Short mmCIF file of C-alpha atoms in Angstrom, two decimals:
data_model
loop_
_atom_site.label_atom_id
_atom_site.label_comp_id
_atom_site.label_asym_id
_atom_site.label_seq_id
_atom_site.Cartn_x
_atom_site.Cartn_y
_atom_site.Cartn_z
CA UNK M 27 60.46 19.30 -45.47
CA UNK M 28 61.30 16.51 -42.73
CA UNK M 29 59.59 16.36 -39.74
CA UNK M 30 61.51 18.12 -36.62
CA UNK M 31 63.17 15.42 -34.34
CA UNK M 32 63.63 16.21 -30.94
CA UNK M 33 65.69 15.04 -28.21
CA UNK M 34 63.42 13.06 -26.85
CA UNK M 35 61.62 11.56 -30.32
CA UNK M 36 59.49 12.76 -33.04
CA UNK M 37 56.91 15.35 -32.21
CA UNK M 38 53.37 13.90 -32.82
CA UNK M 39 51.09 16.49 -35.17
CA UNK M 40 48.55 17.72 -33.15
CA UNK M 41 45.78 17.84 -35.47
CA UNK M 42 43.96 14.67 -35.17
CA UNK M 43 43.01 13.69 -38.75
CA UNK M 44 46.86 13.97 -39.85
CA UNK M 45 46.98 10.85 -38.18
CA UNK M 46 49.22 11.07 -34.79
CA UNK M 47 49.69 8.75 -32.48
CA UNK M 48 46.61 10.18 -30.25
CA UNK M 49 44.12 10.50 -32.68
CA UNK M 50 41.28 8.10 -32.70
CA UNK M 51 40.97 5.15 -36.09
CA UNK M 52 38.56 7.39 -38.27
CA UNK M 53 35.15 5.30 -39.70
CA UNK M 54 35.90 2.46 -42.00
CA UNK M 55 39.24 2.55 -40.31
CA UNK M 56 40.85 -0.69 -38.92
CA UNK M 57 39.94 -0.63 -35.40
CA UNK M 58 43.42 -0.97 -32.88
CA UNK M 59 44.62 -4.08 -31.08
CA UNK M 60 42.17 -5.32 -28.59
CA UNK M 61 39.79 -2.40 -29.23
CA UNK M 62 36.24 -1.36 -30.98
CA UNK M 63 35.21 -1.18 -34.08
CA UNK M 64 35.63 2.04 -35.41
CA UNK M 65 31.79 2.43 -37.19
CA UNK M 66 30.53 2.07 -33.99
CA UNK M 67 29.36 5.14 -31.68
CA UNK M 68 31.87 5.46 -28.26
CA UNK M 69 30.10 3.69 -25.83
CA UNK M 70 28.26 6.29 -23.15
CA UNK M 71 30.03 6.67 -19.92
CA UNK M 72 28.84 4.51 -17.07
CA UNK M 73 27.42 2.16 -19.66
CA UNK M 74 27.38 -1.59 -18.30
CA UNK M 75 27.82 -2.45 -22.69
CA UNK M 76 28.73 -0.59 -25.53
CA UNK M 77 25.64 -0.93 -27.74
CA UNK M 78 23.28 0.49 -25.65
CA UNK M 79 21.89 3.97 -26.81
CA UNK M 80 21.15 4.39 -22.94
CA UNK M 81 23.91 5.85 -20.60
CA UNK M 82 23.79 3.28 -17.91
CA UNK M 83 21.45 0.72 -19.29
CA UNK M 84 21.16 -2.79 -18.03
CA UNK M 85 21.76 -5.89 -20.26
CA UNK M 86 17.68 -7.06 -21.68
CA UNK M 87 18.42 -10.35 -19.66
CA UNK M 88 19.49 -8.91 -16.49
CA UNK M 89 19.07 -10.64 -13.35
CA UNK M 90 19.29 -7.96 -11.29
CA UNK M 91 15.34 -6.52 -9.84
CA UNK M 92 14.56 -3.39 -11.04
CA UNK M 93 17.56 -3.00 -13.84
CA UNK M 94 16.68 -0.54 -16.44
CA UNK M 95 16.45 -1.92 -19.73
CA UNK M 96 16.96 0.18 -23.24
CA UNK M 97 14.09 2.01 -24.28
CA UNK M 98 12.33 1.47 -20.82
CA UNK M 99 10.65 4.69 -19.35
CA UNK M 100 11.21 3.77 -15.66
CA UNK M 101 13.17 1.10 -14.09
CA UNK M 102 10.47 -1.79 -12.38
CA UNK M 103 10.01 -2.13 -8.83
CA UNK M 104 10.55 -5.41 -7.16
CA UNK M 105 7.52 -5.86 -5.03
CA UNK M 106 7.47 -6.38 -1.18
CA UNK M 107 6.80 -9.60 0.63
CA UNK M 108 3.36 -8.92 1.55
CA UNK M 109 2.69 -8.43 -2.16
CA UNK M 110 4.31 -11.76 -3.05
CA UNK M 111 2.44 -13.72 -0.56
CA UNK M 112 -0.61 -12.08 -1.97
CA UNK M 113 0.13 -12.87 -5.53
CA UNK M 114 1.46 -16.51 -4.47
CA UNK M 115 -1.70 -17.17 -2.52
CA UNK M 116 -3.67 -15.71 -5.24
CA UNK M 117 -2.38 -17.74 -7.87
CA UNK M 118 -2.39 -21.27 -5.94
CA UNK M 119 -6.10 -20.65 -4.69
CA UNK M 120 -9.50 -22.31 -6.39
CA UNK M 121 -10.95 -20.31 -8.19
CA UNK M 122 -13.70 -20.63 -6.23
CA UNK M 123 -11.99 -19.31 -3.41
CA UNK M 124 -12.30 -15.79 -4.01
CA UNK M 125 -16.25 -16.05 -4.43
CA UNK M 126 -16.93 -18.04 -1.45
CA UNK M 127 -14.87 -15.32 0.71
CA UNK M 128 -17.47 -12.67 -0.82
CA UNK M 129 -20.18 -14.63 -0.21
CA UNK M 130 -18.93 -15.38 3.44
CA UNK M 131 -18.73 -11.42 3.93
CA UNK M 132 -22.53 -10.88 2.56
CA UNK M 133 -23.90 -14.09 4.76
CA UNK M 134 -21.93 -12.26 7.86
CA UNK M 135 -24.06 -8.86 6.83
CA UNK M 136 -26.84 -10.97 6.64
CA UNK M 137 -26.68 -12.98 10.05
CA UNK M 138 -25.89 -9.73 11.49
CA UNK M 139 -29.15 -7.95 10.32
CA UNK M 140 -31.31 -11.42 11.38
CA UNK M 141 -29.72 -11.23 14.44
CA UNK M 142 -29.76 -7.28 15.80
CA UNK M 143 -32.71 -7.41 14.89
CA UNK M 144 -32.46 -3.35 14.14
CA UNK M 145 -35.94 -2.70 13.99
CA UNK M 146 -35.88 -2.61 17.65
CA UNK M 147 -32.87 -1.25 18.63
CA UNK M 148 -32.52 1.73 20.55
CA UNK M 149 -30.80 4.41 18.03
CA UNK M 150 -27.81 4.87 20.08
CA UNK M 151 -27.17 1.32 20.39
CA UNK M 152 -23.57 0.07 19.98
CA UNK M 153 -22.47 -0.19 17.00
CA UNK M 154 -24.31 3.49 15.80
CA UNK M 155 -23.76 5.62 13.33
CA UNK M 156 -21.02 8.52 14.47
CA UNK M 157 -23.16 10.89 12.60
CA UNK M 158 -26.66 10.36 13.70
CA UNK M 159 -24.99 9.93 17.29
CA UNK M 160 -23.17 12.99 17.69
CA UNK M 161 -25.26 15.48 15.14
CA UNK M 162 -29.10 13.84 14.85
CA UNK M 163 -28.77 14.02 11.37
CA UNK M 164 -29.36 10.71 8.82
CA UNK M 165 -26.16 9.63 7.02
CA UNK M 166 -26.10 8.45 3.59
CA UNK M 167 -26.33 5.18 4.60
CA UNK M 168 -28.70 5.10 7.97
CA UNK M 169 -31.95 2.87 7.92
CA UNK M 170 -29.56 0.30 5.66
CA UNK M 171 -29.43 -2.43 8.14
CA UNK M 172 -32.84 -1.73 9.17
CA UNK M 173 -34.27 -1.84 5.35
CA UNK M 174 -32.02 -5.20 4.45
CA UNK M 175 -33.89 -6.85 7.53
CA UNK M 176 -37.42 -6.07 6.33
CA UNK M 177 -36.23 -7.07 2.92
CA UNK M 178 -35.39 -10.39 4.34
CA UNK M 179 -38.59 -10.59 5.88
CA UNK M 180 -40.62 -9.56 2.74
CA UNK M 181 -41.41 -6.26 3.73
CA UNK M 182 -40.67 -4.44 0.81
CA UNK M 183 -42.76 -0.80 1.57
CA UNK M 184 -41.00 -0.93 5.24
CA UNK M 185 -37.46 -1.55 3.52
CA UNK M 186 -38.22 1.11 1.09
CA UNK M 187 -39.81 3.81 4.37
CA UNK M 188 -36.29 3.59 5.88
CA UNK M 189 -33.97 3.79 2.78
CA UNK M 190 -35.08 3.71 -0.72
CA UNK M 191 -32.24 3.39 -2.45
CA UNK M 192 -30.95 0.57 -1.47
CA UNK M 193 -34.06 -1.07 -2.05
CA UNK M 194 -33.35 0.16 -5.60
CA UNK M 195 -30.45 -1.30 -6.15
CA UNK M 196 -30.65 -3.90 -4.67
CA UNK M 197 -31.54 -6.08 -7.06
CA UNK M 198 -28.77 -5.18 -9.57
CA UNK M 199 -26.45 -5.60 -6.71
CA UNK M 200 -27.51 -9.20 -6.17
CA UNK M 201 -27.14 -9.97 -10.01
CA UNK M 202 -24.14 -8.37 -10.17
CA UNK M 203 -22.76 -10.85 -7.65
CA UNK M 204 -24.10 -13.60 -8.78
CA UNK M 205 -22.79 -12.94 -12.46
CA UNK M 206 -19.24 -12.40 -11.07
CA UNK M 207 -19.47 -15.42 -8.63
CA UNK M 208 -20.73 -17.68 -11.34
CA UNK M 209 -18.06 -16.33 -13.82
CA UNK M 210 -15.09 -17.10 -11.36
CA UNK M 211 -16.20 -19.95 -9.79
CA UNK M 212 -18.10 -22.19 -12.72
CA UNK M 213 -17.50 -20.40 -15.64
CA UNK M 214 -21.03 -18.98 -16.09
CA UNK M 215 -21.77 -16.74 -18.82
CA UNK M 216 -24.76 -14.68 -17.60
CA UNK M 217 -25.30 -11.26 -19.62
CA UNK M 218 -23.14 -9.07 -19.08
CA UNK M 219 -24.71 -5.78 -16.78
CA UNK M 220 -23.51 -2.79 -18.50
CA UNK M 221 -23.95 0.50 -16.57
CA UNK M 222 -22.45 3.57 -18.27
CA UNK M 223 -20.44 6.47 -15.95
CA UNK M 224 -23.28 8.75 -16.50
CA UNK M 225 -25.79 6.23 -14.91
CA UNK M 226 -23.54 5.94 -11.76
CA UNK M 227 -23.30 9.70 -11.86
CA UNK M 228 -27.15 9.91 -11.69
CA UNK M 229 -27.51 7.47 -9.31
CA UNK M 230 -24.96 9.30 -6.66
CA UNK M 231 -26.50 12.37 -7.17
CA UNK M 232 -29.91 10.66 -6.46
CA UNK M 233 -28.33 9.68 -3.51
CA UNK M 234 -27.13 13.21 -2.43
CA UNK M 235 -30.12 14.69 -2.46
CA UNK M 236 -31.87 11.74 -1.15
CA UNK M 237 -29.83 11.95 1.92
CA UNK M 238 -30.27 15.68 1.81
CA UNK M 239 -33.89 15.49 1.51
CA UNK M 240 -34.52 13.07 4.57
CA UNK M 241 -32.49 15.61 7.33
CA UNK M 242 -35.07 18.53 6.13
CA UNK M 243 -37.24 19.45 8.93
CA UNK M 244 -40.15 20.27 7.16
CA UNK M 245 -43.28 17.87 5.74
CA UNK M 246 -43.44 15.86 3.66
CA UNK M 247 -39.09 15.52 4.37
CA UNK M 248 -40.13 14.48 7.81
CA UNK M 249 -41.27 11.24 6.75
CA UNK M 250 -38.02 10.34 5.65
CA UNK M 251 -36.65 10.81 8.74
CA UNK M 252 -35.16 7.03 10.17
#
């Protein structure tokens, strides 16, 4: 049986795979004039090119800051000018730059101590601690100043009466520096320092309960008291 002709022209079948003019070239097909392959899966909507398995991916080589490419989790952020004058400074610096601005910072401590002189400074004298000032009580970090000068002056015992653990650590402080410094700025190899988590943990609790210890107002705890 023919195929109905109406007035205005053949009807078109409306199931797709009978092959009417609306249905789409099925796989292996010849794709149409000026279009897509046919093996190929329809591009997603919104995407900028029709490989991408991304709806609204980026081309790889974008120029465009913070395009998305395919596969990527999170599009990048383009960083702000303060960070690019930090990275551009950064990068065109010696690398001995970055060492002598620590070391400038610990000579300034250092000049500061040898020149307040704490040891005889009245203990609401400007700068104080907020702590002491306002509640009496030692901070965590009161009788610092005062132990770095006697350390300077070789008075270890007095440096270790007003605050024993930084006495303590001190030393791996200093060697700690000194193996970063030397590392950045010459190349030095020194051993490596390697303290675990569970020797930092120790050491703040130490500190807790040293700085508990010191406020108690009983004896021997009194003689902690800076």
């Amino acid at each position: 049986m023919s195929d109905v002709t109406s007035v205005d022209g053949p009807a078109s079948p409306s199931h797709p795979q009978t092959g009417g003019l609306d249905a789409p070239p099925q796989a292996g097909q010849a794709a149409p004039a000026g279009g897509r392959p046919t093996d190929q899966a329809p591009p997603h909507p919104g995407s900028p090119y029709p490989d991408s398995p991304h709806p609204g991916a980026a081309y790889p080589d974008s120029p465009h800051p913070g395009a998305a490419y395919p596969g990527a989790a999170y599009p990048v952020a383009e960083p702000d000018r303060l960070t690019r004058f930090v990275v551009r400074l950064y990068d065109r610096s010696p690398r001995w730059a970055v060492p002598l601005a620590a070391l400038g910072c610990v000579a300034a401590g250092i000049g500061y101590a040898l020149i307040s002189d704490p040891t005889r400074s009245a203990s609401d004298a400007a700068p104080t601690c907020l702590l002491k000032l306002t509640t009496g009580l030692d901070c965590p970090g009161c009788g610092g100043t005062r132990a770095l000068w006697y350390v300077l002056h070789g008075d270890l015992p007095a440096a270790a009466r007003h605050h024993f653990l930084f006495v303590f650590a001190l030393p791996f402080l200093a060697y700690l520096f000194v193996a970063w410094a030397g590392k950045q700025a010459f190349g030095w190899r020194l051993p490596e320092l390697r303290i675990s988590s569970r020797v930092i943990g120790v050491f703040l609790a130490a500190w807790l309960a040293f700085t508990i210890l010191r406020n108690l107002p009983w004896a021997p705890f009194t003689s902690l008291y800076v």
